[in-house]
Every structure is written in structure tokens, then in C-alpha cells.
Amino acid sequence: MDFALLLVIAVAVTGAITLLDTLWWRPARKARAAAEAGHSDVAGKSVREPWPVDYARSFFPVLLIVLVVRSFIVEPFQIPSGSMRPTLEVGDFILVNKFAYGLRLPAVNTRVLEVNDPERGDVMVFRFPGDPSINYIKRVVGLPGDLVRYEDKQLYVNGEPVAKRALGDAGNEAPGELAFEELLGESTHLIYNNPQDPGPQIREIEVPEGMYFTMGDNRDHSNDSRYWGFVPEDNIVGKAFAVWMHWDGGLPSFSSARGIQ
């Protein structure tokens, strides 16, 4: 279900009903009531609105505010998988800045105002190229024109190894995994690697214009650009910037609220 499209349709329908009622239907109702008042006891009674008009007037401003905020300012998402661990856990509720990479029209996702482009290290939400109805979240690794290589658990960008520092065993949080601190662009973040999993080996490839190369922080448990290719610029949704709640089926927890690096 495309919620953005349904929201646009709901705003259009309620807005059209409200506008038509303001310009034509309400004046007609008042005129009929005034005519009836001349020969009946209805004088002084309020003109009752039909229920579709009443509902449209009530819901239109609320739906319009939701549409504007969700489309142009911020949108909430829930993390459904562990591909971005340890940065993001299953059950984290995140906020995505819809303005960071430019204003886009709701439903069609066409960029109408350029602001900034994604940078290496950004945690980005985008529509999965294989099925645009599904939203993915990964870290931006390669920008248009970059040369990207991934061999023996080491990421290379433009021929240079991306700096990372070993932190040791990830412990009970991720049994069998090793934790590293990685510096990518302006972002310093944690990643997991499984020394027992050879994982994919990516020979040096160039990121085409208008495309981005993404990877999950849980490097050996992430379905990302290493498997299905590049993210088109038109598929970008926004930049994830904060976790505001965690919910794993029990009571919601706000103690894990934090910024996203």
C-alpha cells in the first residue's frame, strides 16, 4: 500500500469538497434556507451541512498538515531488520529528514528543489530499486564517479582503504562477530564483520552519474549494493538523523533516543 499516494488522494478529495462547498454548495444551501424561512418556522435555524462536507471540512486541514510535514520536513520509519546493526537495531523508530537532499513531490518523488546531495557516511533511506514500494536504509559508501572496491572485509574508495579500528569481539550483542570503528567521510560509526563468513568480493567498480553505492553496517548480514547494484538518485527518500523510540513488542522505550552517526 502506497501511503503517500493515499494521503495525496485524501487531501485532494477533502480539499475539493471543501472548496466546492465554500464557493457553491454553502451559498446555495443558505439561499434555499432563506427562501423557506419566508413561509415556514425555520427562520433563525442554522443551515445543516451534509455529512460528507462536514467530514471533509474537519479532516482537510489535518491531512494537509500531515502531508506537508511528511513530504517536505520529516517522516518516521521503523527498522525491520538487523542489516544496520550496531548503528540501528530491529525495532528502532527513526526520523528521516526529507529536506536534506532537496524537496520532492509526494507520491511521484520527483525532486523540484535541490538542497544538498548525499555524502559518504550518510545513513540514507531510499526506495529499493528492485521494488520501489519497499523502503531500504543503508549507509552511503560511494558517490557518483567514485571507484569502490570491497575485498577481505576491507572497503576501498578511490583506491584508498577506508580507515577502521578493531574493537574486539562484539560479545553477546552479536556472537561470533568482530566490532570495528570506521571513519567514512565525516561519519565515525561502528560496523560488524564475521571472520568466518567470506562474504562478497567486489572488484573496483565506478559509480555511475546519478547513482549511489550503499552498504549496511552489519557487513556480512546486509542485502545492499554489493548484491543488487546502485541506488538511483530518483529513489532517494531522505537522510536518517535520529532514533526517537525503540519498541520490540513489549513496552515502548524512549531511553534509546539518540542521533544517528
mmCIF file of C-alpha atoms in Angstrom:
data_model
loop_
_atom_site.group_PDB
_atom_site.id
_atom_site.type_symbol
_atom_site.label_atom_id
_atom_site.label_comp_id
_atom_site.label_asym_id
_atom_site.label_seq_id
_atom_site.Cartn_x
_atom_site.Cartn_y
_atom_site.Cartn_z
ATOM 1 C CA MET A 1 0.000 0.000 0.000
ATOM 2 C CA ASP A 2 1.428 3.362 -1.056
ATOM 3 C CA PHE A 3 0.599 5.538 1.944
ATOM 4 C CA ALA A 4 1.987 8.675 0.302
ATOM 5 C CA LEU A 5 -0.329 8.244 -2.701
ATOM 6 C CA LEU A 6 -3.341 7.561 -0.471
ATOM 7 C CA LEU A 7 -2.534 10.668 1.564
ATOM 8 C CA VAL A 8 -2.293 12.812 -1.576
ATOM 9 C CA ILE A 9 -5.640 11.454 -2.795
ATOM 10 C CA ALA A 10 -7.283 12.074 0.598
ATOM 11 C CA VAL A 11 -6.018 15.686 0.664
ATOM 12 C CA ALA A 12 -7.181 16.255 -2.912
ATOM 13 C CA VAL A 13 -10.669 14.848 -2.290
ATOM 14 C CA THR A 14 -11.298 16.600 1.024
ATOM 15 C CA GLY A 15 -9.821 19.824 -0.329
ATOM 16 C CA ALA A 16 -12.005 19.710 -3.456
ATOM 17 C CA ILE A 17 -15.142 19.101 -1.398
ATOM 18 C CA THR A 18 -14.248 21.955 0.960
ATOM 19 C CA LEU A 19 -13.568 24.327 -1.931
ATOM 20 C CA LEU A 20 -16.766 23.408 -3.818
ATOM 21 C CA ASP A 21 -18.801 23.825 -0.659
ATOM 22 C CA THR A 22 -17.278 27.231 0.062
ATOM 23 C CA LEU A 23 -17.843 28.556 -3.453
ATOM 24 C CA TRP A 24 -21.161 26.990 -4.475
ATOM 25 C CA TRP A 25 -22.863 24.467 -2.211
ATOM 26 C CA ARG A 26 -22.992 26.503 1.020
ATOM 27 C CA PRO A 27 -24.329 29.679 -0.669
ATOM 28 C CA ALA A 28 -26.989 27.520 -2.375
ATOM 29 C CA ARG A 29 -27.997 25.958 0.942
ATOM 30 C CA LYS A 30 -28.261 29.373 2.561
ATOM 31 C CA ALA A 31 -30.359 30.663 -0.332
ATOM 32 C CA ARG A 32 -32.764 27.729 -0.026
ATOM 33 C CA ALA A 33 -32.990 28.195 3.741
ATOM 34 C CA ALA A 34 -33.740 31.918 3.299
ATOM 35 C CA ALA A 35 -36.471 31.125 0.786
ATOM 36 C CA GLU A 36 -38.044 28.559 3.131
ATOM 37 C CA ALA A 37 -37.841 30.976 6.054
ATOM 38 C CA GLY A 38 -40.314 33.279 4.291
ATOM 39 C CA HIS A 39 -43.209 30.847 4.669
ATOM 40 C CA SER A 40 -42.274 28.464 7.496
ATOM 41 C CA ASP A 41 -40.984 28.379 11.045
ATOM 42 C CA VAL A 42 -37.383 27.558 10.068
ATOM 43 C CA ALA A 43 -36.283 31.166 10.369
ATOM 44 C CA GLY A 44 -33.257 31.551 12.603
ATOM 45 C CA LYS A 45 -32.250 27.884 12.366
ATOM 46 C CA SER A 46 -28.689 27.086 11.295
ATOM 47 C CA VAL A 47 -28.109 25.537 7.901
ATOM 48 C CA ARG A 48 -27.063 21.940 8.403
ATOM 49 C CA GLU A 49 -24.127 20.673 6.324
ATOM 50 C CA PRO A 50 -24.311 17.265 4.587
ATOM 51 C CA TRP A 51 -22.125 14.692 6.363
ATOM 52 C CA PRO A 52 -19.555 14.380 3.508
ATOM 53 C CA VAL A 53 -18.972 18.133 3.649
ATOM 54 C CA ASP A 54 -18.784 18.099 7.440
ATOM 55 C CA TYR A 55 -16.163 15.334 7.414
ATOM 56 C CA ALA A 56 -14.194 16.949 4.592
ATOM 57 C CA ARG A 57 -14.003 20.298 6.383
ATOM 58 C CA SER A 58 -12.865 18.598 9.579
ATOM 59 C CA PHE A 59 -10.207 16.334 8.066
ATOM 60 C CA PHE A 60 -8.796 18.523 5.282
ATOM 61 C CA PRO A 61 -6.561 20.794 7.434
ATOM 62 C CA VAL A 62 -5.275 17.836 9.464
ATOM 63 C CA LEU A 63 -4.478 15.772 6.368
ATOM 64 C CA LEU A 64 -2.844 18.773 4.693
ATOM 65 C CA ILE A 65 -0.535 19.361 7.673
ATOM 66 C CA VAL A 66 0.410 15.660 7.773
ATOM 67 C CA LEU A 67 1.113 15.690 4.033
ATOM 68 C CA VAL A 68 3.330 18.786 4.209
ATOM 69 C CA VAL A 69 5.299 17.584 7.247
ATOM 70 C CA ARG A 70 5.686 14.018 5.972
ATOM 71 C CA SER A 71 6.587 15.013 2.414
ATOM 72 C CA PHE A 72 8.858 18.007 2.948
ATOM 73 C CA ILE A 73 10.130 18.049 6.541
ATOM 74 C CA VAL A 74 10.376 14.754 8.450
ATOM 75 C CA GLU A 75 8.986 11.228 8.189
ATOM 76 C CA PRO A 76 9.100 8.400 10.751
ATOM 77 C CA PHE A 77 10.226 4.875 9.863
ATOM 78 C CA GLN A 78 10.684 1.627 11.777
ATOM 79 C CA ILE A 79 13.776 -0.564 11.382
ATOM 80 C CA PRO A 80 12.622 -4.078 10.368
ATOM 81 C CA SER A 81 15.974 -5.893 10.061
ATOM 82 C CA GLY A 82 19.449 -6.089 11.569
ATOM 83 C CA SER A 83 21.357 -5.017 8.439
ATOM 84 C CA MET A 84 22.391 -1.709 10.048
ATOM 85 C CA ARG A 85 23.491 -3.110 13.399
ATOM 86 C CA PRO A 86 25.038 -1.897 15.630
ATOM 87 C CA THR A 87 24.041 1.605 14.470
ATOM 88 C CA LEU A 88 20.354 0.704 14.267
ATOM 89 C CA GLU A 89 18.597 -2.180 15.978
ATOM 90 C CA VAL A 90 15.462 -4.059 14.975
ATOM 91 C CA GLY A 91 12.541 -2.143 16.485
ATOM 92 C CA ASP A 92 14.182 1.283 16.417
ATOM 93 C CA PHE A 93 11.875 4.073 15.284
ATOM 94 C CA ILE A 94 13.820 6.680 13.356
ATOM 95 C CA LEU A 95 13.246 10.158 11.957
ATOM 96 C CA VAL A 96 14.219 10.943 8.380
ATOM 97 C CA ASN A 97 14.981 14.466 7.181
ATOM 98 C CA LYS A 98 13.035 14.887 3.905
ATOM 99 C CA PHE A 99 14.581 18.306 3.214
ATOM 100 C CA ALA A 100 18.243 17.291 3.477
ATOM 101 C CA TYR A 101 18.541 16.147 -0.130
ATOM 102 C CA GLY A 102 16.045 18.567 -1.673
ATOM 103 C CA LEU A 103 12.294 18.963 -1.905
ATOM 104 C CA ARG A 104 10.476 16.135 -3.675
ATOM 105 C CA LEU A 105 6.884 15.919 -4.799
ATOM 106 C CA PRO A 106 4.896 13.389 -2.735
ATOM 107 C CA ALA A 107 3.964 10.070 -4.369
ATOM 108 C CA VAL A 108 5.996 10.704 -7.584
ATOM 109 C CA ASN A 109 9.215 11.529 -5.636
ATOM 110 C CA THR A 110 10.436 13.991 -8.286
ATOM 111 C CA ARG A 111 12.970 16.498 -6.908
ATOM 112 C CA VAL A 112 11.777 20.051 -7.512
ATOM 113 C CA LEU A 113 14.334 21.909 -5.375
ATOM 114 C CA GLU A 114 17.973 20.941 -4.944
ATOM 115 C CA VAL A 115 19.460 21.491 -1.481
ATOM 116 C CA ASN A 116 22.306 19.054 -0.782
ATOM 117 C CA ASP A 117 23.428 15.722 -2.186
ATOM 118 C CA PRO A 118 24.181 12.623 -0.112
ATOM 119 C CA GLU A 119 27.684 12.421 1.337
ATOM 120 C CA ARG A 120 29.824 9.412 2.123
ATOM 121 C CA GLY A 121 28.879 8.124 5.550
ATOM 122 C CA ASP A 122 25.275 9.362 5.465
ATOM 123 C CA VAL A 123 22.605 6.913 6.623
ATOM 124 C CA MET A 124 20.078 7.166 3.809
ATOM 125 C CA VAL A 125 16.550 5.880 3.289
ATOM 126 C CA PHE A 126 15.640 5.066 -0.289
ATOM 127 C CA ARG A 127 13.154 3.089 -2.336
ATOM 128 C CA PHE A 128 14.610 -0.310 -3.204
ATOM 129 C CA PRO A 129 15.494 -0.319 -6.933
ATOM 130 C CA GLY A 130 14.125 -3.845 -7.341
ATOM 131 C CA ASP A 131 10.762 -2.927 -5.803
ATOM 132 C CA PRO A 132 10.160 0.810 -5.238
ATOM 133 C CA SER A 133 7.257 0.050 -2.882
ATOM 134 C CA ILE A 134 9.830 -1.117 -0.272
ATOM 135 C CA ASN A 135 11.972 1.337 1.683
ATOM 136 C CA TYR A 136 15.578 0.397 2.472
ATOM 137 C CA ILE A 137 18.048 2.056 4.832
ATOM 138 C CA LYS A 138 21.809 1.783 4.283
ATOM 139 C CA ARG A 139 24.978 3.829 4.616
ATOM 140 C CA VAL A 140 26.204 5.769 1.587
ATOM 141 C CA VAL A 141 29.625 4.413 0.618
ATOM 142 C CA GLY A 142 30.180 5.584 -2.939
ATOM 143 C CA LEU A 143 29.167 8.824 -4.664
ATOM 144 C CA PRO A 144 28.751 9.366 -8.415
ATOM 145 C CA GLY A 145 32.159 8.971 -10.048
ATOM 146 C CA ASP A 146 33.735 7.142 -7.082
ATOM 147 C CA LEU A 147 35.704 3.927 -7.513
ATOM 148 C CA VAL A 148 34.557 1.362 -4.936
ATOM 149 C CA ARG A 149 36.186 -1.942 -4.007
ATOM 150 C CA TYR A 150 35.472 -4.423 -1.194
ATOM 151 C CA GLU A 151 37.933 -7.235 -0.576
ATOM 152 C CA ASP A 152 38.782 -9.300 2.526
ATOM 153 C CA LYS A 153 36.423 -7.243 4.706
ATOM 154 C CA GLN A 154 38.144 -4.008 3.700
ATOM 155 C CA LEU A 155 36.342 -1.184 1.926
ATOM 156 C CA TYR A 156 38.299 0.940 -0.559
ATOM 157 C CA VAL A 157 37.090 4.222 -2.047
ATOM 158 C CA ASN A 158 39.054 5.777 -4.917
ATOM 159 C CA GLY A 159 41.935 3.399 -4.279
ATOM 160 C CA GLU A 160 42.302 4.307 -0.589
ATOM 161 C CA PRO A 161 41.338 1.927 2.239
ATOM 162 C CA VAL A 162 38.612 3.331 4.468
ATOM 163 C CA ALA A 163 40.103 3.761 7.940
ATOM 164 C CA LYS A 164 38.838 1.400 10.619
ATOM 165 C CA ARG A 165 39.993 0.390 14.091
ATOM 166 C CA ALA A 166 39.450 -3.048 15.622
ATOM 167 C CA LEU A 167 37.483 -3.024 18.893
ATOM 168 C CA GLY A 168 37.481 -6.768 19.534
ATOM 169 C CA ASP A 169 34.718 -9.305 19.900
ATOM 170 C CA ALA A 170 31.196 -7.898 19.710
ATOM 171 C CA GLY A 171 30.194 -10.145 22.634
ATOM 172 C CA ASN A 172 26.632 -11.161 23.418
ATOM 173 C CA GLU A 173 25.256 -8.384 21.241
ATOM 174 C CA ALA A 174 26.482 -10.233 18.136
ATOM 175 C CA PRO A 175 28.059 -13.632 18.908
ATOM 176 C CA GLY A 176 30.870 -14.537 16.544
ATOM 177 C CA GLU A 177 31.137 -11.007 15.158
ATOM 178 C CA LEU A 178 34.029 -8.577 15.431
ATOM 179 C CA ALA A 179 33.341 -4.870 16.030
ATOM 180 C CA PHE A 180 35.224 -2.091 14.270
ATOM 181 C CA GLU A 181 35.121 1.692 14.374
ATOM 182 C CA GLU A 182 35.047 3.016 10.829
ATOM 183 C CA LEU A 183 35.702 6.526 9.552
ATOM 184 C CA LEU A 184 33.846 7.211 6.317
ATOM 185 C CA GLY A 185 33.573 10.805 5.161
ATOM 186 C CA GLU A 186 32.578 12.851 8.196
ATOM 187 C CA SER A 187 30.956 9.873 9.936
ATOM 188 C CA THR A 188 32.620 7.797 12.641
ATOM 189 C CA HIS A 189 30.479 4.720 13.311
ATOM 190 C CA LEU A 190 30.607 1.072 14.343
ATOM 191 C CA ILE A 191 30.410 -1.889 11.999
ATOM 192 C CA TYR A 192 30.292 -5.664 12.441
ATOM 193 C CA ASN A 193 32.286 -8.250 10.497
ATOM 194 C CA ASN A 194 32.077 -12.036 10.717
ATOM 195 C CA PRO A 195 35.558 -13.546 10.260
ATOM 196 C CA GLN A 196 34.015 -16.927 9.390
ATOM 197 C CA ASP A 197 31.977 -15.540 6.506
ATOM 198 C CA PRO A 198 33.995 -14.792 3.349
ATOM 199 C CA GLY A 199 31.210 -12.531 2.066
ATOM 200 C CA PRO A 200 31.127 -10.950 -1.386
ATOM 201 C CA GLN A 201 34.311 -9.687 -3.035
ATOM 202 C CA ILE A 202 33.708 -6.556 -5.120
ATOM 203 C CA ARG A 203 36.343 -5.676 -7.685
ATOM 204 C CA GLU A 204 36.829 -1.988 -8.321
ATOM 205 C CA ILE A 205 33.743 -0.523 -9.963
ATOM 206 C CA GLU A 206 32.852 3.057 -10.838
ATOM 207 C CA VAL A 207 29.634 4.540 -9.507
ATOM 208 C CA PRO A 208 27.687 5.975 -12.481
ATOM 209 C CA GLU A 209 26.403 9.535 -12.557
ATOM 210 C CA GLY A 210 23.099 9.903 -10.727
ATOM 211 C CA MET A 211 23.767 6.728 -8.719
ATOM 212 C CA TYR A 212 24.993 5.822 -5.217
ATOM 213 C CA PHE A 213 26.660 2.738 -3.726
ATOM 214 C CA THR A 214 25.353 1.716 -0.293
ATOM 215 C CA MET A 215 26.245 -0.852 2.354
ATOM 216 C CA GLY A 216 24.833 -1.947 5.702
ATOM 217 C CA ASP A 217 26.907 -1.553 8.869
ATOM 218 C CA ASN A 218 26.297 -5.232 9.641
ATOM 219 C CA ARG A 219 28.560 -6.004 6.710
ATOM 220 C CA ASP A 220 28.063 -9.772 6.498
ATOM 221 C CA HIS A 221 24.305 -9.654 7.078
ATOM 222 C CA SER A 222 23.155 -6.924 4.730
ATOM 223 C CA ASN A 223 21.411 -7.073 1.360
ATOM 224 C CA ASP A 224 22.927 -3.988 -0.227
ATOM 225 C CA SER A 225 24.616 -2.591 -3.344
ATOM 226 C CA ARG A 226 27.138 -5.433 -3.316
ATOM 227 C CA TYR A 227 24.313 -7.748 -4.367
ATOM 228 C CA TRP A 228 21.806 -5.704 -6.370
ATOM 229 C CA GLY A 229 23.692 -2.651 -7.638
ATOM 230 C CA PHE A 230 23.362 1.099 -7.377
ATOM 231 C CA VAL A 231 20.700 3.394 -5.898
ATOM 232 C CA PRO A 232 19.294 5.887 -8.445
ATOM 233 C CA GLU A 233 19.045 9.495 -7.317
ATOM 234 C CA ASP A 234 15.301 9.412 -8.049
ATOM 235 C CA ASN A 235 14.839 6.685 -5.414
ATOM 236 C CA ILE A 236 16.195 8.734 -2.511
ATOM 237 C CA VAL A 237 13.741 9.387 0.335
ATOM 238 C CA GLY A 238 15.837 11.268 2.892
ATOM 239 C CA LYS A 239 18.592 11.275 5.496
ATOM 240 C CA ALA A 240 18.099 9.406 8.779
ATOM 241 C CA PHE A 241 19.187 11.617 11.663
ATOM 242 C CA ALA A 242 17.692 10.347 14.939
ATOM 243 C CA VAL A 243 16.252 7.383 16.812
ATOM 244 C CA TRP A 244 13.304 8.574 18.872
ATOM 245 C CA MET A 245 11.908 5.301 20.253
ATOM 246 C CA HIS A 246 12.573 1.577 20.454
ATOM 247 C CA TRP A 247 9.793 -0.994 20.515
ATOM 248 C CA ASP A 248 10.377 -4.743 20.284
ATOM 249 C CA GLY A 249 6.860 -5.874 21.149
ATOM 250 C CA GLY A 250 6.871 -5.006 24.856
ATOM 251 C CA LEU A 251 6.636 -1.541 26.315
ATOM 252 C CA PRO A 252 7.995 1.264 24.109
ATOM 253 C CA SER A 253 11.325 2.641 25.303
ATOM 254 C CA PHE A 254 12.449 6.225 24.844
ATOM 255 C CA SER A 255 15.735 5.762 26.725
ATOM 256 C CA SER A 256 17.492 4.739 23.496
ATOM 257 C CA ALA A 257 16.712 8.061 21.782
ATOM 258 C CA ARG A 258 19.883 9.299 20.083
ATOM 259 C CA GLY A 259 21.335 10.865 16.993
ATOM 260 C CA ILE A 260 22.484 8.720 14.095
ATOM 261 C CA GLN A 261 26.130 8.887 13.054
#
